[in-house]
mmCIF file of C-alpha atoms in Angstrom:
data_model
loop_
_atom_site.group_PDB
_atom_site.id
_atom_site.type_symbol
_atom_site.label_atom_id
_atom_site.label_comp_id
_atom_site.label_asym_id
_atom_site.label_seq_id
_atom_site.Cartn_x
_atom_site.Cartn_y
_atom_site.Cartn_z
ATOM 1 C CA ASP F 1 75.580 33.806 27.473
ATOM 2 C CA PHE F 2 77.921 34.317 30.358
ATOM 3 C CA LYS F 3 79.499 37.236 28.323
ATOM 4 C CA ARG F 4 76.311 38.418 26.519
ATOM 5 C CA GLY F 5 75.002 41.680 27.763
ATOM 6 C CA GLY F 6 77.474 41.633 30.418
ATOM 7 C CA LYS F 7 75.059 39.902 32.695
ATOM 8 C CA GLY F 8 77.281 37.351 33.664
ATOM 9 C CA THR F 9 74.360 34.665 33.584
ATOM 10 C CA LEU F 10 74.453 31.025 32.658
ATOM 11 C CA LYS F 11 71.770 28.393 31.454
ATOM 12 C CA PRO F 12 71.303 25.427 33.446
ATOM 13 C CA PHE F 13 71.336 23.414 30.336
ATOM 14 C CA TYR F 14 72.746 23.943 26.714
ATOM 15 C CA GLY F 15 71.631 21.916 23.864
ATOM 16 C CA ASP F 16 71.208 22.144 19.910
ATOM 17 C CA GLY F 17 67.764 20.796 19.945
ATOM 18 C CA ARG F 18 68.976 18.188 17.604
ATOM 19 C CA ARG F 19 69.769 14.521 18.161
ATOM 20 C CA VAL F 20 72.976 13.094 16.619
ATOM 21 C CA ASP F 21 72.639 10.955 13.666
ATOM 22 C CA LEU F 22 74.069 7.562 14.492
ATOM 23 C CA SER F 23 74.956 6.987 10.890
ATOM 24 C CA GLN F 24 77.394 10.273 11.113
ATOM 25 C CA ILE F 25 79.480 8.934 14.043
ATOM 26 C CA CYS F 26 82.895 7.659 13.916
ATOM 27 C CA PRO F 27 84.421 4.888 15.802
ATOM 28 C CA PRO F 28 86.529 6.160 18.722
ATOM 29 C CA ARG F 29 90.241 6.182 18.332
ATOM 30 C CA ARG F 30 91.097 3.086 20.912
ATOM 31 C CA SER F 31 94.600 3.362 19.914
ATOM 32 C CA LEU F 32 94.935 6.472 22.214
ATOM 33 C CA LEU F 33 93.893 4.231 25.298
ATOM 34 C CA LYS F 34 96.288 3.019 27.860
ATOM 35 C CA ARG F 35 95.131 -0.685 27.667
ATOM 36 C CA ASN F 36 96.557 -1.613 30.811
ATOM 37 C CA LYS F 37 94.110 0.866 32.543
ATOM 38 C CA TYR F 38 91.101 -0.991 31.141
ATOM 39 C CA ILE F 39 89.537 -4.350 31.845
ATOM 40 C CA ILE F 40 88.279 -4.372 28.176
ATOM 41 C CA THR F 41 88.386 -1.706 25.483
ATOM 42 C CA ARG F 42 86.097 -3.694 22.888
ATOM 43 C CA VAL F 43 83.139 -1.950 23.990
ATOM 44 C CA LEU F 44 80.632 -0.096 21.641
ATOM 45 C CA GLN F 45 77.194 1.053 21.274
ATOM 46 C CA VAL F 46 74.704 0.118 18.264
ATOM 47 C CA SER F 47 71.638 2.510 19.740
ATOM 48 C CA ARG F 48 70.995 5.550 21.683
ATOM 49 C CA GLY F 49 67.957 5.536 24.017
ATOM 50 C CA CYS F 50 65.389 2.712 25.106
ATOM 51 C CA PRO F 51 61.971 2.278 23.561
ATOM 52 C CA PHE F 52 60.520 2.521 27.032
ATOM 53 C CA ASP F 53 60.061 5.250 29.425
ATOM 54 C CA CYS F 54 60.301 4.076 33.092
ATOM 55 C CA SER F 55 59.486 6.790 35.622
ATOM 56 C CA PHE F 56 62.839 6.356 37.594
ATOM 57 C CA CYS F 57 65.035 6.154 34.524
ATOM 58 C CA SER F 58 67.011 9.085 33.246
ATOM 59 C CA VAL F 59 67.940 7.386 29.686
ATOM 60 C CA SER F 60 65.050 8.882 27.928
ATOM 61 C CA LYS F 61 65.583 12.104 29.394
ATOM 62 C CA PHE F 62 69.381 12.098 28.473
ATOM 63 C CA PHE F 63 68.962 10.642 25.007
ATOM 64 C CA GLY F 64 65.418 11.493 24.014
ATOM 65 C CA LYS F 65 62.466 9.402 23.628
ATOM 66 C CA LYS F 66 63.295 8.197 20.124
ATOM 67 C CA TYR F 67 65.146 4.789 19.883
ATOM 68 C CA ARG F 68 67.855 5.484 17.556
ATOM 69 C CA LEU F 69 69.934 2.796 15.676
ATOM 70 C CA ARG F 70 73.400 2.725 13.782
ATOM 71 C CA PRO F 71 73.647 1.248 10.420
ATOM 72 C CA ILE F 72 74.283 -2.463 10.713
ATOM 73 C CA LYS F 73 77.138 -2.249 8.171
ATOM 74 C CA ASP F 74 78.701 0.197 10.245
ATOM 75 C CA VAL F 75 78.482 -1.945 13.485
ATOM 76 C CA VAL F 76 80.033 -4.800 11.640
ATOM 77 C CA ALA F 77 82.832 -2.824 10.331
ATOM 78 C CA GLU F 78 83.717 -1.794 13.641
ATOM 79 C CA ILE F 79 83.664 -5.129 15.321
ATOM 80 C CA LYS F 80 85.950 -6.408 12.358
ATOM 81 C CA SER F 81 88.401 -3.936 13.203
ATOM 82 C CA LEU F 82 88.296 -4.940 16.969
ATOM 83 C CA VAL F 83 88.473 -8.825 17.165
ATOM 84 C CA GLY F 84 91.286 -11.355 16.612
ATOM 85 C CA LYS F 85 91.708 -15.135 16.571
ATOM 86 C CA SER F 86 91.946 -15.686 20.293
ATOM 87 C CA LEU F 87 88.737 -16.004 22.640
ATOM 88 C CA TYR F 88 89.842 -13.101 24.744
ATOM 89 C CA SER F 89 90.089 -10.779 21.294
ATOM 90 C CA ARG F 90 86.506 -11.899 20.404
ATOM 91 C CA PHE F 91 84.986 -10.808 23.557
ATOM 92 C CA ILE F 92 82.655 -7.580 23.053
ATOM 93 C CA ALA F 93 80.738 -5.531 25.503
ATOM 94 C CA PHE F 94 77.810 -3.915 24.120
ATOM 95 C CA LEU F 95 76.883 -0.621 26.272
ATOM 96 C CA ASP F 96 73.302 -0.165 24.862
ATOM 97 C CA ASP F 97 70.784 0.365 27.356
ATOM 98 C CA ASN F 98 68.491 -2.033 25.643
ATOM 99 C CA ILE F 99 70.448 -3.747 22.706
ATOM 100 C CA MET F 100 67.253 -5.688 21.516
ATOM 101 C CA GLY F 101 64.810 -2.543 21.976
ATOM 102 C CA ASN F 102 63.933 -2.909 18.097
ATOM 103 C CA VAL F 103 63.441 -6.698 17.405
ATOM 104 C CA LYS F 104 63.926 -6.540 13.715
ATOM 105 C CA TYR F 105 67.000 -4.554 13.889
ATOM 106 C CA ALA F 106 68.257 -7.060 16.747
ATOM 107 C CA LYS F 107 67.899 -10.010 14.592
ATOM 108 C CA GLU F 108 69.289 -8.714 11.404
ATOM 109 C CA LEU F 109 72.227 -7.518 13.496
ATOM 110 C CA PHE F 110 72.616 -10.866 15.398
ATOM 111 C CA ARG F 111 72.530 -12.749 12.016
ATOM 112 C CA ALA F 112 75.423 -10.426 10.631
ATOM 113 C CA LEU F 113 77.375 -11.086 13.593
ATOM 114 C CA ILE F 114 77.365 -14.821 13.476
ATOM 115 C CA PRO F 115 80.318 -15.411 11.345
ATOM 116 C CA TYR F 116 82.537 -13.639 13.586
ATOM 117 C CA LYS F 117 82.284 -16.172 16.416
ATOM 118 C CA LEU F 118 82.069 -13.424 19.163
ATOM 119 C CA VAL F 119 81.522 -13.740 22.981
ATOM 120 C CA TRP F 120 79.278 -10.877 23.964
ATOM 121 C CA VAL F 121 77.455 -9.466 26.973
ATOM 122 C CA GLY F 122 74.949 -6.591 26.891
ATOM 123 C CA GLN F 123 71.653 -5.405 28.463
ATOM 124 C CA ALA F 124 68.057 -6.191 27.519
ATOM 125 C CA SER F 125 64.517 -6.171 28.922
ATOM 126 C CA VAL F 126 62.943 -9.318 30.198
ATOM 127 C CA ASN F 127 60.020 -9.121 27.581
ATOM 128 C CA VAL F 128 62.701 -10.062 24.941
ATOM 129 C CA ALA F 129 62.384 -13.617 26.313
ATOM 130 C CA GLN F 130 58.707 -13.849 24.747
ATOM 131 C CA ASP F 131 60.709 -14.264 21.414
ATOM 132 C CA PRO F 132 62.551 -17.583 21.178
ATOM 133 C CA GLU F 133 63.791 -16.834 17.559
ATOM 134 C CA LEU F 134 65.428 -13.677 18.984
ATOM 135 C CA LEU F 135 67.107 -15.342 21.896
ATOM 136 C CA GLU F 136 68.512 -18.213 19.613
ATOM 137 C CA LEU F 137 69.920 -15.654 17.205
ATOM 138 C CA ALA F 138 71.517 -13.794 20.146
ATOM 139 C CA ALA F 139 72.975 -16.914 21.397
ATOM 140 C CA ASN F 140 74.082 -18.044 17.997
ATOM 141 C CA SER F 141 75.941 -14.662 17.465
ATOM 142 C CA GLY F 142 77.770 -15.103 20.932
ATOM 143 C CA CYS F 143 75.481 -13.593 23.586
ATOM 144 C CA LYS F 144 76.853 -15.328 26.820
ATOM 145 C CA GLY F 145 75.102 -12.762 29.460
ATOM 146 C CA LEU F 146 72.749 -10.002 29.639
ATOM 147 C CA PHE F 147 71.820 -7.507 32.378
ATOM 148 C CA VAL F 148 68.174 -7.460 32.815
ATOM 149 C CA GLY F 149 66.067 -4.995 34.844
ATOM 150 C CA PHE F 150 63.340 -7.067 36.641
ATOM 151 C CA GLU F 151 63.051 -4.083 39.120
ATOM 152 C CA SER F 152 60.308 -5.509 41.610
ATOM 153 C CA ILE F 153 58.295 -8.631 42.306
ATOM 154 C CA SER F 154 55.370 -6.253 43.352
ATOM 155 C CA PRO F 155 52.644 -5.474 40.561
ATOM 156 C CA SER F 156 51.888 -2.229 42.398
ATOM 157 C CA SER F 157 55.589 -1.064 42.211
ATOM 158 C CA LEU F 158 55.500 -2.049 38.522
ATOM 159 C CA ARG F 159 52.853 0.184 37.672
ATOM 160 C CA GLU F 160 54.371 2.710 39.788
ATOM 161 C CA ALA F 161 57.383 2.568 37.542
ATOM 162 C CA ASP F 162 55.551 2.581 34.491
ATOM 163 C CA LYS F 163 56.940 -0.913 33.381
ATOM 164 C CA PRO F 164 53.892 -2.565 31.775
ATOM 165 C CA GLN F 165 56.646 -4.777 29.727
ATOM 166 C CA ASN F 166 57.483 -6.428 33.000
ATOM 167 C CA LYS F 167 55.143 -9.501 33.916
ATOM 168 C CA ILE F 168 55.965 -11.042 36.995
ATOM 169 C CA SER F 169 54.053 -14.055 36.046
ATOM 170 C CA PHE F 170 56.608 -14.548 33.181
ATOM 171 C CA TYR F 171 59.735 -13.886 34.976
ATOM 172 C CA LYS F 172 60.690 -17.488 35.950
ATOM 173 C CA LYS F 173 59.914 -18.650 32.608
ATOM 174 C CA ALA F 174 61.870 -15.891 30.990
ATOM 175 C CA ILE F 175 64.919 -16.921 33.071
ATOM 176 C CA GLU F 176 64.715 -20.531 32.274
ATOM 177 C CA ARG F 177 64.285 -19.574 28.414
ATOM 178 C CA PHE F 178 67.509 -17.416 28.597
ATOM 179 C CA HIS F 179 69.503 -20.180 30.306
ATOM 180 C CA ARG F 180 68.203 -22.888 27.818
ATOM 181 C CA PHE F 181 69.894 -20.678 25.067
ATOM 182 C CA GLY F 182 73.201 -20.648 27.246
ATOM 183 C CA ILE F 183 72.566 -16.738 28.246
ATOM 184 C CA SER F 184 73.468 -16.154 31.901
ATOM 185 C CA LEU F 185 71.558 -13.413 33.663
ATOM 186 C CA GLU F 186 72.362 -10.704 36.015
ATOM 187 C CA GLY F 187 68.992 -9.340 37.269
ATOM 188 C CA ALA F 188 68.481 -6.001 38.934
ATOM 189 C CA PHE F 189 66.112 -5.271 41.572
ATOM 190 C CA ILE F 190 65.180 -1.691 43.120
ATOM 191 C CA PHE F 191 63.682 -1.151 46.683
ATOM 192 C CA GLY F 192 61.896 1.684 47.833
ATOM 193 C CA PHE F 193 58.880 2.309 45.811
ATOM 194 C CA ASP F 194 55.910 3.484 47.333
ATOM 195 C CA ASN F 195 54.231 0.294 47.736
ATOM 196 C CA ASP F 196 57.412 -1.435 49.527
ATOM 197 C CA ASP F 197 57.153 -2.107 52.742
ATOM 198 C CA LYS F 198 59.647 -3.957 55.430
ATOM 199 C CA SER F 199 58.667 -7.240 53.885
ATOM 200 C CA ILE F 200 59.805 -6.564 50.326
ATOM 201 C CA PHE F 201 63.592 -7.537 51.206
ATOM 202 C CA LYS F 202 62.570 -11.130 52.149
ATOM 203 C CA LYS F 203 60.064 -11.590 49.480
ATOM 204 C CA THR F 204 62.687 -10.489 47.043
ATOM 205 C CA VAL F 205 65.713 -12.740 48.271
ATOM 206 C CA ASN F 206 63.122 -15.716 48.384
ATOM 207 C CA PHE F 207 62.315 -15.078 44.722
ATOM 208 C CA ILE F 208 65.996 -14.900 43.743
ATOM 209 C CA LYS F 209 66.642 -18.180 45.341
ATOM 210 C CA LYS F 210 63.866 -20.034 43.514
ATOM 211 C CA VAL F 211 64.627 -18.605 39.874
ATOM 212 C CA LYS F 212 68.462 -19.399 39.627
ATOM 213 C CA LEU F 213 69.749 -16.140 38.566
ATOM 214 C CA ASP F 214 73.403 -16.141 38.106
ATOM 215 C CA ALA F 215 74.264 -12.848 39.693
ATOM 216 C CA VAL F 216 72.079 -10.013 41.359
ATOM 217 C CA GLN F 217 72.287 -6.173 41.549
ATOM 218 C CA PHE F 218 70.034 -4.468 44.202
ATOM 219 C CA GLY F 219 69.523 -0.927 44.026
ATOM 220 C CA ILE F 220 67.734 1.874 46.290
ATOM 221 C CA LEU F 221 65.218 3.918 44.174
ATOM 222 C CA THR F 222 66.975 6.990 43.427
ATOM 223 C CA PRO F 223 65.265 10.289 41.995
ATOM 224 C CA PHE F 224 67.607 11.472 39.378
ATOM 225 C CA PRO F 225 66.897 15.168 38.230
ATOM 226 C CA GLY F 226 65.091 15.385 35.218
ATOM 227 C CA THR F 227 62.923 12.020 35.795
ATOM 228 C CA ARG F 228 59.354 11.980 36.464
ATOM 229 C CA LEU F 229 60.072 10.254 39.858
ATOM 230 C CA PHE F 230 62.237 13.354 40.702
ATOM 231 C CA SER F 231 59.401 15.672 39.832
ATOM 232 C CA LYS F 232 56.922 13.755 41.747
ATOM 233 C CA LEU F 233 59.112 13.649 45.042
ATOM 234 C CA SER F 234 59.821 17.219 44.784
ATOM 235 C CA ARG F 235 56.314 18.121 44.516
ATOM 236 C CA GLU F 236 55.526 16.154 47.534
ATOM 237 C CA GLU F 237 58.622 17.677 49.483
ATOM 238 C CA ARG F 238 60.169 14.057 49.891
ATOM 239 C CA ILE F 239 63.606 14.604 48.804
ATOM 240 C CA ILE F 240 65.827 14.787 51.710
ATOM 241 C CA ASP F 241 69.325 14.857 50.416
ATOM 242 C CA HIS F 242 70.607 17.142 47.570
ATOM 243 C CA ASP F 243 74.287 16.051 47.650
ATOM 244 C CA TRP F 244 74.729 14.430 44.055
ATOM 245 C CA SER F 245 77.613 12.408 45.347
ATOM 246 C CA ASN F 246 74.874 10.325 47.468
ATOM 247 C CA TYR F 247 72.809 9.707 44.123
ATOM 248 C CA ASP F 248 74.632 6.152 43.454
ATOM 249 C CA ILE F 249 71.822 3.840 44.149
ATOM 250 C CA ALA F 250 73.400 2.853 47.340
ATOM 251 C CA ASN F 251 71.985 5.842 49.600
ATOM 252 C CA VAL F 252 68.586 6.774 50.561
ATOM 253 C CA VAL F 253 68.116 10.486 49.222
ATOM 254 C CA PHE F 254 64.184 10.447 49.810
ATOM 255 C CA LYS F 255 61.438 9.719 52.487
ATOM 256 C CA PRO F 256 60.032 6.330 51.559
ATOM 257 C CA LYS F 257 56.239 5.917 52.063
ATOM 258 C CA LEU F 258 56.088 2.786 54.280
ATOM 259 C CA MET F 259 59.307 2.532 55.973
ATOM 260 C CA THR F 260 62.053 5.072 57.236
ATOM 261 C CA PRO F 261 65.129 5.809 55.373
ATOM 262 C CA GLN F 262 67.016 3.854 57.813
ATOM 263 C CA GLU F 263 64.814 0.609 57.402
ATOM 264 C CA LEU F 264 65.251 0.988 53.551
ATOM 265 C CA LYS F 265 69.007 1.183 53.833
ATOM 266 C CA LYS F 266 69.151 -1.603 56.425
ATOM 267 C CA GLY F 267 67.099 -3.908 54.211
ATOM 268 C CA PHE F 268 69.181 -3.039 51.039
ATOM 269 C CA THR F 269 72.040 -4.190 52.896
ATOM 270 C CA TRP F 270 70.537 -7.187 54.329
ATOM 271 C CA ALA F 271 69.533 -8.313 50.971
ATOM 272 C CA TYR F 272 73.039 -7.909 49.567
ATOM 273 C CA GLN F 273 74.708 -9.637 52.367
ATOM 274 C CA HIS F 274 72.354 -12.503 52.180
ATOM 275 C CA VAL F 275 72.347 -13.024 48.703
ATOM 276 C CA TYR F 276 76.180 -12.823 48.660
ATOM 277 C CA SER F 277 76.794 -15.044 51.439
ATOM 278 C CA PHE F 278 79.017 -17.897 50.247
ATOM 279 C CA ALA F 279 76.268 -20.187 50.764
ATOM 280 C CA GLY F 280 74.214 -17.779 48.428
ATOM 281 C CA ILE F 281 76.991 -17.851 45.881
ATOM 282 C CA PHE F 282 77.343 -21.599 46.056
ATOM 283 C CA ARG F 283 73.456 -22.007 45.523
ATOM 284 C CA ARG F 284 73.473 -19.962 42.259
ATOM 285 C CA LEU F 285 76.493 -21.160 40.756
ATOM 286 C CA SER F 286 75.986 -24.871 41.544
ATOM 287 C CA GLY F 287 73.154 -24.877 39.116
ATOM 288 C CA MET F 288 75.456 -24.112 36.286
ATOM 289 C CA ILE F 289 76.761 -27.767 36.209
ATOM 290 C CA SER F 290 73.700 -29.132 35.769
ATOM 291 C CA ARG F 291 72.905 -26.752 32.927
ATOM 292 C CA LYS F 292 76.113 -27.596 31.177
ATOM 293 C CA ARG F 293 77.494 -24.017 31.565
ATOM 294 C CA TRP F 294 80.344 -24.795 33.531
ATOM 295 C CA ARG F 295 82.928 -23.234 31.169
ATOM 296 C CA TYR F 296 81.518 -19.651 32.468
ATOM 297 C CA PHE F 297 81.831 -20.745 35.972
ATOM 298 C CA GLY F 298 84.908 -18.670 36.491
ATOM 299 C CA PRO F 299 83.636 -15.327 35.099
ATOM 300 C CA LEU F 300 80.477 -15.411 36.771
ATOM 301 C CA LEU F 301 82.538 -16.421 40.190
ATOM 302 C CA THR F 302 84.408 -13.339 39.799
ATOM 303 C CA VAL F 303 81.164 -11.204 39.484
ATOM 304 C CA ASN F 304 79.641 -12.680 42.491
ATOM 305 C CA LEU F 305 82.693 -12.228 44.562
ATOM 306 C CA ALA F 306 83.219 -8.511 43.510
ATOM 307 C CA TYR F 307 79.546 -7.808 44.686
ATOM 308 C CA ARG F 308 80.339 -9.591 47.673
ATOM 309 C CA ARG F 309 83.048 -7.285 48.553
ATOM 310 C CA ILE F 310 80.971 -4.320 48.282
ATOM 311 C CA PHE F 311 79.838 -4.915 51.741
ATOM 312 C CA LYS F 312 83.206 -6.285 53.272
ATOM 313 C CA GLY F 313 83.627 -4.875 56.631
ATOM 314 C CA VAL F 314 79.955 -3.468 56.886
ATOM 315 C CA LYS F 315 78.427 -4.550 60.015
ATOM 316 C CA ARG F 316 75.897 -7.585 59.463
ATOM 317 C CA ALA F 317 72.630 -6.229 58.884
ATOM 318 C CA LYS F 318 69.398 -7.657 60.198
ATOM 319 C CA ASP F 319 65.950 -8.140 58.125
ATOM 320 C CA PRO F 320 64.156 -4.967 58.949
ATOM 321 C CA ALA F 321 60.747 -6.986 58.922
ATOM 322 C CA LYS F 322 62.050 -8.714 62.136
ATOM 323 C CA GLY F 323 62.728 -5.372 63.790
#
């Protein structure tokens, strides 16, 4: 289009209108990677997209709303080419946005993976804990950790986010069920929904203390272009920063409704500093001994200390609710 007609114009987006058939993709040529530059190169995807369509999430916009799956035989063949006999060489990271988005497929996949004695981590939604058989198969196939988006402890905020699959009344039981099957959890929470006021930070931190999550990620609500959240905030003229480099879930780029941008940033920082204080880390990880998961203490300590380093040197923040 730039050359066509000599007008020198470009479209903002180019696409062929078709989605990739996942049965046609080839494994990456990992032999080309300089392995000393990577923590791990045994990463793969078995799916594209997500069965849900949260208002703030760019996954459905990027991959389309159809949840697509690779043939299980192709996944198994790729894994067989990756793993060795040592524990380290059997560690796999699945990069799917929701590896258990199709329960029937996930169960078949996990059954197929059991013989390979993997150790793997991935991402899933909290509602998968409603199916104990699914969790048992995941654990038997080698699942040792999942990143799960709890997003909020506020029912109003979950409705705003279009997350009906998240039931706050089930959170505690879900976490206990994951732990019962030996699966560690990194829980993700978002601050800045229209129903969030300055009390949300302490309420969330108190909840985290009670439920014994193994690691926590906080994020500031971010209106990524293409999402329904972006459209809403644009219509309301509430986006105050169009610098793409600040769209990193750690900066405030819009006007919150019930607090100032400064209060949102301060509360976000306070929550991180509080949860990742040495006392907070000890409180979380000490429970691993009682749950007989001590062998994973080292990796989880590394994760917790990495989060703690994010705010190293940052001035200690105060809870905004206290002024």
